[in-house]
Amino acid sequence: MKSFRSTAMLVVICLFGAVHAGDAPEIPGKETLLYRQKVKSELAKAVQAEAAGSQSVPGSKSIARAVLFSAAVPGTGQLYAGAYLKAGFFLLTEIAGWAVNIHYNNLGNDKDREFRQFADEKWSEYRYWSYINYRNSQLANPKIPVYPYREVKSPFNKTWFLIDENVFGPDVVDQLRQIENDFPHFTHILPRTKTQQYYEMIGKYPEQFGNAWEDADFNEFYSGFEKRVTPYNQTYTDMRNASNHFFDIAGYGSMALLINHVISAIDAGFSTRSYNRRLLQMTYRNQYYRGELVNMLGLAINL
């Protein structure tokens, strides 16, 4: 490896760092050497810090550019600075983060479609509004006129009281919506469309929506607090929880990606500064300058 000495830098350093023998304390020889060594160390740190940040040093690299590289793609700033092991670590972390995010998002979406299909098959708005009508019929003073209904045995030998199909329709639903929250523990309004909130409520609040599951009985009172729900309701809840769990893990992957970008960008700056400092080599010796013994501090740049 070749090296050259910058004459201009050397002159500046000599003028700044020269320690006249007469300027040093008149103390024994050993302490004089320690004093000079301290001066050398302090000057070396100052010169290295200044030179390492200078773009005028041949072969030096831009810290700002390295930071931007790694902020965009973790590890690329380290590659730019020649820190190949760290570059590999940040790149592999980036790949792992994306793999976790994509994989668990796909699992979450699959489970989401699965529980929606299950709900569409096992939970019925017709049974729900029939249950509202039945509860209204049990009041001493019904809040609205009771629609005609018939008793039906479900496939699970449960009892339903379903509104006459010849009567049931949008107008009936609109009337029943007026009393939807007039019963104990009925605190929600069923959305008119099958939104995310729709699918959340029918499983989360069995006190209100539990009687509309296919394996429910209109004469039973279900409770989420007491864990008294139908098997279908429980299966549906477990499926939704699994979907949310997958999405949570995907979120952890996203968080890891963000952290990886930030840490990689910061490290790229330090790695580039270290690279620039390795280009520099400090030299030190005592020699006579204009007839006086001085400490000579030199800077060699390795190319």
JSON list of C-alpha atoms in Angstrom, two decimals, residues 44 105 228:
[
{"chain": "A", "resi": 44, "resn": "ALA", "atom": "CA", "xyz": [-3.95, 13.07, 17.10]},
{"chain": "A", "resi": 105, "resn": "ASN", "atom": "CA", "xyz": [-50.74, -11.51, 6.38]},
{"chain": "A", "resi": 228, "resn": "ARG", "atom": "CA", "xyz": [-72.13, -19.56, 27.93]}
]
